[in-house]
Coordinates of N, CA and C in Angstrom, one line a residue:
M1 N 42.8 109.5 92.9 CA 41.3 109.4 93.1 C 40.3 109.7 93.9
G2 N 39.0 109.4 92.9 CA 38.0 110.8 92.5 C 37.3 111.0 94.4
L3 N 37.3 111.6 95.1 CA 36.8 112.1 95.8 C 37.6 113.6 96.1
L4 N 36.7 114.1 96.4 CA 37.3 115.6 97.1 C 37.2 115.6 98.2
D5 N 38.5 116.6 98.4 CA 39.5 116.4 99.9 C 38.0 116.4 101.8
G6 N 36.7 117.1 100.5 CA 35.7 117.3 102.0 C 34.6 115.8 102.6
L7 N 34.6 114.9 101.5 CA 33.7 114.6 101.1 C 34.0 113.7 102.5
K8 N 34.8 113.2 103.9 CA 34.6 112.6 105.1 C 32.9 113.1 105.2
S9 N 33.7 115.2 105.9 CA 32.7 115.7 106.4 C 31.4 116.4 105.3
A10 N 31.4 116.1 103.8 CA 29.9 116.1 103.3 C 29.4 114.7 103.6
L11 N 29.6 113.6 102.5 CA 28.9 112.4 102.9 C 29.1 111.8 104.5
G12 N 29.4 112.6 105.5 CA 29.8 111.3 106.2 C 29.2 112.1 107.8
M13 N 30.9 113.1 108.7 CA 30.6 113.7 109.5 C 29.1 114.8 110.0
K14 N 29.0 115.6 108.2 CA 27.9 116.4 108.3 C 26.3 116.1 108.3
A15 N 26.7 115.4 106.5 CA 25.0 114.1 106.8 C 24.1 113.5 108.3
E16 N 26.0 113.0 109.0 CA 25.6 112.2 110.2 C 24.8 113.3 111.0
A17 N 25.3 114.2 110.5 CA 23.9 114.8 112.6 C 23.1 115.0 111.6
D18 N 23.0 115.3 109.9 CA 21.6 115.5 109.8 C 20.7 114.6 109.0
A19 N 21.4 113.5 109.9 CA 21.3 112.4 108.7 C 19.3 112.1 109.7
T20 N 18.7 111.3 108.2 CA 17.1 111.5 108.7 C 16.7 110.0 108.7
R21 N 17.6 109.0 108.1 CA 16.7 107.4 109.3 C 19.2 106.5 109.0
D22 N 18.5 105.9 109.2 CA 19.1 105.1 109.5 C 19.8 103.8 107.9
A23 N 20.9 104.0 107.4 CA 21.3 102.7 106.8 C 20.5 101.9 105.8
D24 N 19.3 101.6 105.1 CA 18.5 100.4 104.8 C 19.4 100.6 103.0
P25 N 19.9 99.2 103.4 CA 20.5 98.8 101.7 C 19.4 99.2 101.2
E26 N 18.0 98.2 101.5 CA 16.5 98.0 100.5 C 17.0 99.3 99.6
D27 N 17.0 100.4 100.3 CA 16.6 101.3 99.2 C 17.4 101.2 98.0
L28 N 18.7 100.4 97.9 CA 19.1 100.0 96.1 C 18.3 100.3 96.1
F29 N 17.1 98.8 96.0 CA 16.9 97.6 95.3 C 15.8 99.1 94.3
G30 N 16.3 100.4 94.2 CA 14.9 101.6 93.6 C 15.5 101.1 92.0
M31 N 16.9 101.0 92.3 CA 18.0 101.1 91.0 C 17.4 100.1 90.0
S32 N 17.1 98.5 90.4 CA 16.3 97.8 89.2 C 15.4 98.7 88.2
T33 N 14.4 99.5 88.8 CA 13.5 100.0 88.1 C 14.4 101.0 87.1
A34 N 14.8 102.2 88.0 CA 15.6 103.2 87.1 C 15.8 103.5 86.8
Y35 N 17.2 101.9 86.1 CA 18.0 102.5 85.0 C 16.9 101.4 83.7
M36 N 16.2 101.6 83.6 CA 14.8 101.1 82.8 C 14.4 102.7 82.3
T37 N 13.8 103.5 83.3 CA 13.6 105.2 83.1 C 14.4 106.1 82.1
M38 N 15.9 105.7 82.7 CA 16.9 106.3 82.4 C 17.0 106.1 81.1
E39 N 17.7 104.7 80.5 CA 17.5 104.3 79.3 C 16.1 104.8 77.7
A40 N 14.4 105.0 78.5 CA 13.5 105.3 78.3 C 13.6 106.0 77.5
D41 N 13.6 106.9 79.3 CA 12.9 108.1 78.9 C 14.1 109.4 78.8
L42 N 15.3 109.1 79.3 CA 17.0 109.7 78.7 C 18.0 109.8 78.2
G43 N 17.5 108.5 77.1 CA 18.1 107.8 76.9 C 19.9 107.8 77.1
F44 N 19.7 107.8 78.6 CA 21.3 107.2 79.6 C 20.7 105.7 79.5
V45 N 22.5 104.7 78.9 CA 22.4 104.0 79.6 C 23.8 103.2 80.0
P46 N 22.9 102.1 81.1 CA 23.8 102.1 82.2 C 25.4 101.2 81.6
A47 N 26.5 102.2 82.0 CA 27.7 102.0 81.7 C 28.8 100.6 82.4
D48 N 28.3 99.9 83.4 CA 28.4 98.9 83.1 C 29.6 98.0 85.0
A49 N 28.7 99.2 85.4 CA 29.8 99.5 87.1 C 29.3 100.2 88.1
A50 N 29.7 99.9 88.8 CA 28.6 100.7 90.0 C 29.9 100.5 91.0
A51 N 29.5 101.4 92.2 CA 30.9 101.0 93.3 C 30.0 101.6 94.9
L52 N 31.0 101.0 95.7 CA 29.6 100.9 97.3 C 31.6 102.6 97.9
C53 N 31.0 103.4 98.4 CA 32.2 103.2 98.7 C 32.0 103.4 101.0
F54 N 32.9 103.0 101.6 CA 32.9 103.2 102.3 C 34.6 104.0 103.1
A55 N 33.9 103.3 104.8 CA 35.3 104.0 104.8 C 35.5 103.1 106.2
E56 N 37.2 103.4 106.1 CA 37.9 102.1 107.3 C 38.3 102.2 108.6
V57 N 38.5 101.4 109.6 CA 37.8 100.6 110.9 C 39.2 99.8 111.4
D58 N 40.8 100.2 111.4 CA 41.2 99.8 112.9 C 41.2 98.4 113.4
S59 N 40.3 97.7 112.8 CA 39.8 95.7 113.7 C 40.1 95.3 112.7
T60 N 40.3 94.2 114.2 CA 40.3 93.0 113.2 C 39.0 92.6 113.1
D61 N 37.9 93.0 114.2 CA 36.7 92.0 113.7 C 36.2 93.5 111.9
F62 N 36.9 94.4 112.1 CA 36.2 95.2 110.7 C 36.8 94.1 109.3
E63 N 38.0 94.5 109.1 CA 38.9 93.3 109.2 C 38.3 91.7 108.0
D64 N 37.4 91.1 109.7 CA 36.8 89.5 108.7 C 35.8 90.5 107.9
A65 N 34.6 91.9 109.1 CA 33.8 92.2 107.8 C 34.1 92.2 106.3
V66 N 35.2 93.3 106.0 CA 35.4 93.4 104.8 C 35.9 91.3 104.4
E67 N 36.6 91.3 104.6 CA 36.6 89.2 104.8 C 35.3 88.9 104.0
N68 N 34.2 88.8 104.7 CA 33.3 88.9 104.8 C 32.2 88.3 102.6
V69 N 32.4 90.3 102.6 CA 32.4 90.6 101.7 C 32.7 90.1 100.8
E70 N 33.7 90.5 100.9 CA 34.3 89.7 99.3 C 35.0 88.4 98.8
A71 N 34.5 87.6 100.0 CA 33.9 86.1 100.3 C 32.2 86.5 99.5
I72 N 31.6 87.0 100.1 CA 30.0 86.9 99.3 C 29.7 87.1 97.8
L73 N 30.9 88.4 97.2 CA 31.6 88.4 96.0 C 31.5 87.4 95.2
E74 N 32.9 87.1 95.9 CA 33.1 86.0 95.0 C 32.2 84.9 95.0
A75 N 31.5 84.6 95.1 CA 30.5 83.4 95.6 C 29.3 83.8 94.3
G76 N 28.9 84.6 94.1 CA 27.7 86.0 93.7 C 28.6 86.0 92.7
E77 N 29.6 86.0 92.1 CA 30.6 86.3 90.7 C 30.6 84.5 89.6
V78 N 30.6 83.3 90.6 CA 30.4 81.8 89.4 C 28.7 81.6 89.3
E79 N 28.2 82.8 90.1 CA 26.5 83.0 89.6 C 26.1 84.4 88.3
T80 N 26.6 85.1 88.5 CA 25.9 86.4 88.0 C 27.6 86.7 87.2
G81 N 28.9 86.9 87.0 CA 29.7 87.1 86.3 C 29.7 88.1 86.5
T82 N 29.1 88.6 87.7 CA 30.1 90.1 88.1 C 31.2 90.4 88.9
N83 N 32.2 91.0 88.3 CA 33.9 90.9 88.8 C 33.2 92.1 90.5
A84 N 34.6 91.2 91.5 CA 34.5 92.4 92.8 C 35.1 93.0 92.4
R85 N 36.1 94.2 93.2 CA 37.1 94.2 93.0 C 37.8 95.1 94.5
F86 N 38.7 95.4 95.3 CA 38.4 96.8 95.8 C 39.8 96.9 95.7
T87 N 39.2 98.6 96.4 CA 40.4 99.8 96.2 C 40.8 100.2 96.8
T88 N 41.6 101.7 97.4 CA 41.9 102.3 98.1 C 42.2 104.2 97.8
D89 N 41.7 105.3 97.7 CA 41.4 105.9 97.0 C 42.4 106.9 97.2
D90 N 43.3 107.8 96.6 CA 44.1 109.2 97.6 C 43.9 109.8 98.9
H91 N 42.9 109.3 99.3 CA 42.1 110.3 99.8 C 41.8 109.1 101.4
G92 N 41.9 107.9 101.4 CA 41.8 107.2 101.8 C 40.3 106.2 102.5
Y93 N 39.5 106.5 101.3 CA 38.4 105.5 101.3 C 38.5 104.5 100.3
E94 N 37.7 103.3 100.7 CA 37.9 102.7 100.5 C 36.9 102.1 99.1
W95 N 37.0 101.6 97.8 CA 36.2 101.1 97.3 C 35.4 99.6 97.2
V96 N 33.9 98.8 97.0 CA 33.8 97.6 96.0 C 33.8 98.6 95.0
V97 N 34.1 97.8 93.6 CA 34.3 98.5 92.7 C 33.3 97.1 91.9
L98 N 32.1 97.3 90.9 CA 31.4 96.6 90.4 C 31.6 96.9 89.5
E99 N 32.4 95.8 88.2 CA 31.5 95.6 86.3 C 30.6 93.6 86.5
D100 N 29.7 94.5 85.4 CA 28.8 93.9 85.2 C 27.7 94.3 83.9
D101 N 27.4 93.5 83.0 CA 27.0 93.9 81.8 C 25.8 93.8 81.9
D102 N 25.2 93.1 83.4 CA 23.5 93.3 83.6 C 23.5 93.9 84.9
P103 N 23.1 94.9 84.3 CA 22.4 96.6 85.5 C 21.8 96.1 86.8
E104 N 21.0 94.5 86.6 CA 20.2 93.5 88.0 C 20.8 93.3 89.1
D105 N 22.1 92.6 88.3 CA 22.9 92.0 88.3 C 24.2 93.1 89.8
L106 N 24.1 94.3 88.7 CA 25.2 95.0 90.0 C 24.5 95.6 91.0
V107 N 23.3 96.0 91.0 CA 22.6 95.8 91.9 C 21.8 95.4 93.2
T108 N 22.2 93.4 92.8 CA 22.3 93.1 94.1 C 23.1 92.8 93.9
S109 N 23.9 92.9 94.3 CA 26.1 92.4 94.1 C 26.0 93.6 95.4
V110 N 26.0 95.6 94.6 CA 25.9 96.6 96.2 C 25.0 96.5 97.1
H111 N 23.8 96.2 96.9 CA 23.2 95.6 97.9 C 23.5 94.4 99.0
F112 N 24.3 93.0 98.5 CA 24.9 92.0 99.1 C 25.6 92.8 99.6
A113 N 26.9 93.4 99.4 CA 27.8 94.1 99.9 C 27.6 94.9 101.2
A114 N 26.7 96.4 101.3 CA 26.3 97.0 102.0 C 25.2 96.2 103.2
D115 N 24.7 95.3 102.5 CA 23.8 94.5 103.9 C 24.6 93.6 104.8
E116 N 25.9 92.9 103.9 CA 26.5 91.9 104.9 C 27.5 93.4 106.0
F117 N 27.7 94.8 105.4 CA 29.1 95.7 106.8 C 26.9 96.0 107.4
I118 N 26.0 96.1 106.9 CA 25.4 97.1 108.2 C 25.0 95.8 109.2
E119 N 25.2 94.5 108.8 CA 24.3 93.6 109.4 C 25.9 93.1 110.1
R120 N 27.1 93.8 110.0 CA 27.9 93.5 110.9 C 28.1 94.4 112.0
G121 N 27.5 95.6 112.2 CA 27.5 96.5 113.0 C 27.7 97.6 112.1
Y122 N 28.4 97.9 111.3 CA 29.5 98.7 110.2 C 28.0 100.1 109.3
G123 N 27.3 99.6 109.6 CA 26.7 100.8 108.3 C 26.8 101.8 108.7
S124 N 27.1 102.5 110.2 CA 28.0 103.9 109.9 C 29.3 104.5 109.0
R125 N 29.5 103.8 108.3 CA 31.5 103.5 108.2 C 30.8 103.6 106.5
L126 N 29.0 103.5 105.9 CA 28.9 102.9 104.6 C 28.9 104.9 104.6
L127 N 29.7 105.2 103.3 CA 29.6 106.3 102.5 C 27.9 107.0 101.3
A128 N 28.3 105.7 100.4 CA 27.6 106.1 99.4 C 27.4 104.9 98.4
A129 N 26.6 104.5 97.9 CA 26.2 103.7 96.5 C 27.1 104.4 95.5
L130 N 27.6 103.7 94.2 CA 27.6 104.7 92.4 C 26.9 104.0 91.8
F131 N 26.1 104.8 90.9 CA 25.2 103.6 89.7 C 25.3 104.3 89.5
A132 N 26.7 104.0 87.3 CA 27.0 105.4 86.5 C 26.7 104.1 85.0
F133 N 26.3 105.6 85.0 CA 25.2 106.0 83.2 C 25.8 106.4 83.0
E134 N 25.8 106.2 81.3 CA 26.3 106.8 79.8 C 25.5 108.0 78.8
K135 N 26.3 108.3 78.6 CA 25.3 108.7 77.2 C 25.7 109.4 75.4
R136 N 25.2 109.0 74.3 CA 25.6 109.1 73.6 C 25.2 110.4 72.7
D137 N 26.9 111.5 72.9 CA 26.5 112.8 72.9 C 27.2 113.1 72.4
A138 N 27.4 114.9 71.4 CA 28.2 115.4 70.0 C 27.9 116.1 71.0
G139 N 29.7 116.2 71.7 CA 30.3 117.9 71.6 C 30.8 117.6 72.4
R140 N 31.0 116.6 73.2 CA 32.3 116.7 74.6 C 33.5 114.7 74.5
H141 N 34.7 114.7 74.6 CA 35.3 113.9 74.4 C 35.2 113.6 75.6
R142 N 35.1 112.1 75.6 CA 35.3 110.9 76.9 C 36.4 111.8 78.3
D143 N 38.0 112.6 77.7 CA 38.8 112.7 78.2 C 38.4 114.6 78.4
G144 N 36.8 114.9 78.7 CA 36.3 116.3 78.6 C 36.7 117.4 77.9
G145 N 37.2 116.9 76.4 CA 36.9 117.6 75.3 C 37.5 117.5 74.3
G146 N 37.2 118.5 73.3 CA 36.7 118.5 71.8 C 35.3 118.5 71.2
D147 N 35.1 118.5 69.6 CA 33.7 118.1 70.1 C 33.7 117.3 69.1
A148 N 33.7 116.0 69.6 CA 33.2 114.5 68.8 C 32.1 114.2 69.0
A149 N 31.7 114.5 67.6 CA 29.9 114.1 67.8 C 30.4 112.4 68.6
G150 N 28.9 111.7 68.7 CA 28.6 110.6 69.2 C 29.8 110.4 71.1
A151 N 29.9 112.0 71.0 CA 31.1 110.7 72.3 C 30.3 110.4 73.6
D152 N 30.3 109.6 75.0 CA 29.9 109.9 75.9 C 29.8 110.8 76.9
R153 N 28.7 111.4 77.9 CA 28.8 112.0 78.4 C 28.2 111.0 80.0
L154 N 28.7 110.8 80.8 CA 29.3 110.5 82.1 C 27.7 110.6 83.1
A155 N 27.3 110.2 84.1 CA 26.8 110.8 84.8 C 26.1 109.7 86.0
Y156 N 26.1 109.9 87.4 CA 25.5 108.6 87.9 C 24.4 109.3 89.3
W157 N 23.4 108.2 89.5 CA 23.4 108.8 91.1 C 23.2 108.2 91.5
V158 N 23.8 109.1 92.9 CA 24.5 108.3 93.9 C 23.6 108.5 95.4
Y159 N 24.1 106.9 96.7 CA 23.1 107.1 97.3 C 23.8 107.1 98.7
S160 N 23.3 108.3 98.9 CA 23.8 108.7 100.7 C 23.2 107.2 101.3
F161 N 24.4 107.0 102.2 CA 24.2 106.1 103.2 C 23.0 106.8 104.1
R162 N 24.1 108.1 105.0 CA 23.6 108.9 106.5 C 22.7 109.5 105.9
R163 N 22.1 109.8 104.2 CA 20.3 110.9 103.7 C 19.6 109.7 103.7
G164 N 19.6 109.2 103.8 CA 18.9 107.9 102.8 C 18.1 108.0 101.7
K165 N 19.3 108.6 101.0 CA 17.8 109.7 99.4 C 19.4 109.7 98.2
Y166 N 19.2 108.9 97.6 CA 19.8 109.1 95.9 C 19.6 110.6 95.7
Y167 N 21.4 111.1 94.3 CA 20.8 112.4 94.1 C 22.0 112.5 92.7
P168 N 21.4 113.0 91.6 CA 22.0 112.8 90.9 C 23.2 113.5 91.0
F169 N 24.6 112.9 89.9 CA 25.7 113.9 90.0 C 26.3 113.6 88.5
A170 N 26.4 114.8 88.2 CA 26.9 115.0 85.6 C 28.3 115.5 86.2
P171 N 29.4 114.8 85.8 CA 30.3 115.4 85.7 C 30.6 116.1 84.6
E172 N 31.6 117.2 84.2 CA 31.9 117.9 83.0 C 33.2 119.1 83.4
G173 N 34.2 117.8 82.6 CA 34.7 118.6 82.3 C 35.8 118.5 83.9
D174 N 36.7 119.5 83.3 CA 37.4 119.5 85.2 C 37.2 120.4 86.1
H175 N 36.0 119.2 87.2 CA 35.6 119.9 88.4 C 34.5 120.9 88.3
D176 N 33.7 120.5 87.0 CA 32.1 120.9 86.6 C 31.8 120.1 86.4
R177 N 30.1 121.0 86.6 CA 28.7 119.7 86.5 C 27.4 120.3 85.7
H178 N 27.1 119.4 84.8 CA 26.5 120.5 84.6 C 25.0 119.6 84.7
N179 N 24.6 121.5 85.1 CA 23.5 121.3 85.9 C 22.1 120.6 85.2
Q180 N 22.4 121.2 84.4 CA 20.9 121.2 83.1 C 21.1 119.0 83.3
T181 N 21.3 119.2 83.1 CA 21.8 116.9 83.9 C 20.8 116.7 84.8
E182 N 21.6 117.0 85.4 CA 20.9 116.6 87.1 C 19.9 116.9 86.7
I183 N 19.2 118.6 86.7 CA 17.9 118.4 86.6 C 16.8 118.1 86.1
K184 N 17.2 117.3 84.6 CA 16.6 116.3 84.9 C 16.1 115.4 85.0
L185 N 17.9 114.6 85.6 CA 17.3 113.5 86.0 C 16.7 113.5 87.8
Q186 N 17.1 114.6 88.1 CA 16.0 114.7 89.1 C 15.2 114.5 88.8
S187 N 14.7 115.3 87.6 CA 12.8 115.7 87.8 C 12.1 114.4 86.8
V188 N 12.9 113.7 86.6 CA 12.2 111.9 85.5 C 12.0 111.1 87.1
L189 N 13.1 110.7 87.4 CA 13.2 109.7 89.0 C 12.3 110.5 90.6
D190 N 12.2 111.5 90.4 CA 11.2 111.6 91.5 C 10.7 110.8 91.7
G191 N 10.4 109.9 92.6 CA 9.5 109.3 93.0 C 9.3 107.5 92.7
E192 N 9.9 107.5 91.6 CA 10.2 106.2 91.3 C 11.9 106.1 92.3
L193 N 12.6 107.3 92.6 CA 13.9 107.1 93.9 C 13.9 108.0 94.6
T194 N 13.8 107.2 95.9 CA 13.9 108.6 96.5 C 15.3 109.6 97.2
V195 N 14.5 110.5 96.4 CA 15.4 111.4 95.3 C 15.7 113.0 96.6
E196 N 16.6 113.1 97.3 CA 17.3 114.3 98.2 C 16.6 115.6 97.9
P197 N 15.7 115.7 98.3 CA 15.3 117.1 98.1 C 16.0 118.6 98.2
D198 N 16.9 118.1 98.9 CA 18.2 119.7 99.5 C 19.7 119.9 98.9
K199 N 19.3 120.5 97.8 CA 20.6 120.6 96.7 C 21.9 120.2 97.2
E200 N 22.1 121.4 98.9 CA 22.9 121.2 99.6 C 23.6 119.8 99.2
Y201 N 22.6 118.7 99.6 CA 23.3 117.5 99.8 C 23.5 116.7 99.0
W202 N 23.1 117.4 97.4 CA 23.9 116.6 96.2 C 25.3 117.1 96.7
Y203 N 26.4 116.4 97.2 CA 27.7 116.6 97.3 C 28.8 116.1 95.3
P204 N 29.9 116.9 95.3 CA 30.3 116.3 93.7 C 30.9 114.9 94.8
L205 N 31.8 114.0 93.5 CA 32.2 112.9 93.6 C 33.3 112.7 92.4
W206 N 33.9 114.0 92.4 CA 34.8 114.7 91.0 C 35.8 113.2 90.8
P207 N 35.8 112.5 89.9 CA 37.0 111.7 89.6 C 38.7 112.9 89.3
D208 N 40.0 112.0 89.3 CA 41.1 112.6 88.3 C 41.1 113.2 87.4
R209 N 40.7 112.3 86.7 CA 40.8 112.8 85.0 C 39.1 112.5 84.8
P210 N 39.2 113.9 83.8 CA 37.6 113.9 83.7 C 37.6 113.0 82.7
G211 N 35.8 112.3 82.9 CA 35.4 110.8 81.8 C 36.0 109.8 82.4
S212 N 36.6 110.5 83.8 CA 37.1 108.8 84.8 C 36.0 108.8 85.5
H213 N 35.9 107.3 85.7 CA 34.9 107.3 86.9 C 36.0 108.2 89.1
P214 N 34.8 108.1 89.7 CA 34.9 108.6 90.3 C 36.4 107.8 91.5
W215 N 36.4 106.3 91.8 CA 36.7 105.1 91.9 C 38.7 105.3 91.0
E216 N 38.5 105.7 90.2 CA 39.4 105.3 89.5 C 40.6 106.2 89.9

């Protein structure tokens, strides 16, 4: 499952040392309008998935906090239909994975989860929130190969809690990035989202398999 080996340094320790402000889950609501711009101006539609990545703490209190997050999301599922599941990737990072065909419900659910961690004093354990998008794009299979017309291109907006900013990530094939897509997303959404201006902090979140999500 999906993170590059240096994620803890990338989104954690180094970004914390260079942090511009404390984590603010209110930033996540910027995606409530950004997803419409993504579709109208760029042709990217929501991929019906989002995720919150965090680092675990070996304590009973932290386990209680995670249980509270689970309970909040379970209660929310009754109202919104947002499906939530928890998973651990091969690097030991925890993910709250959310699936819903309503992007605003996804934003709300990610916010609820992040806010609970912060309220319980674990904001420093939050690494990133990811919002997935896809575009019908000739010349690329979901598995990263071939030239099938109409294949999907995946792209993400990643919110770094340590930097308090978003950045685009567009994986291409096996551990490559579609830089043109990332620059286009930055140019169109900068101002609507607080976009990280320093590309040194645009850390890749590689999936294990081309065409899959980083948390898979």
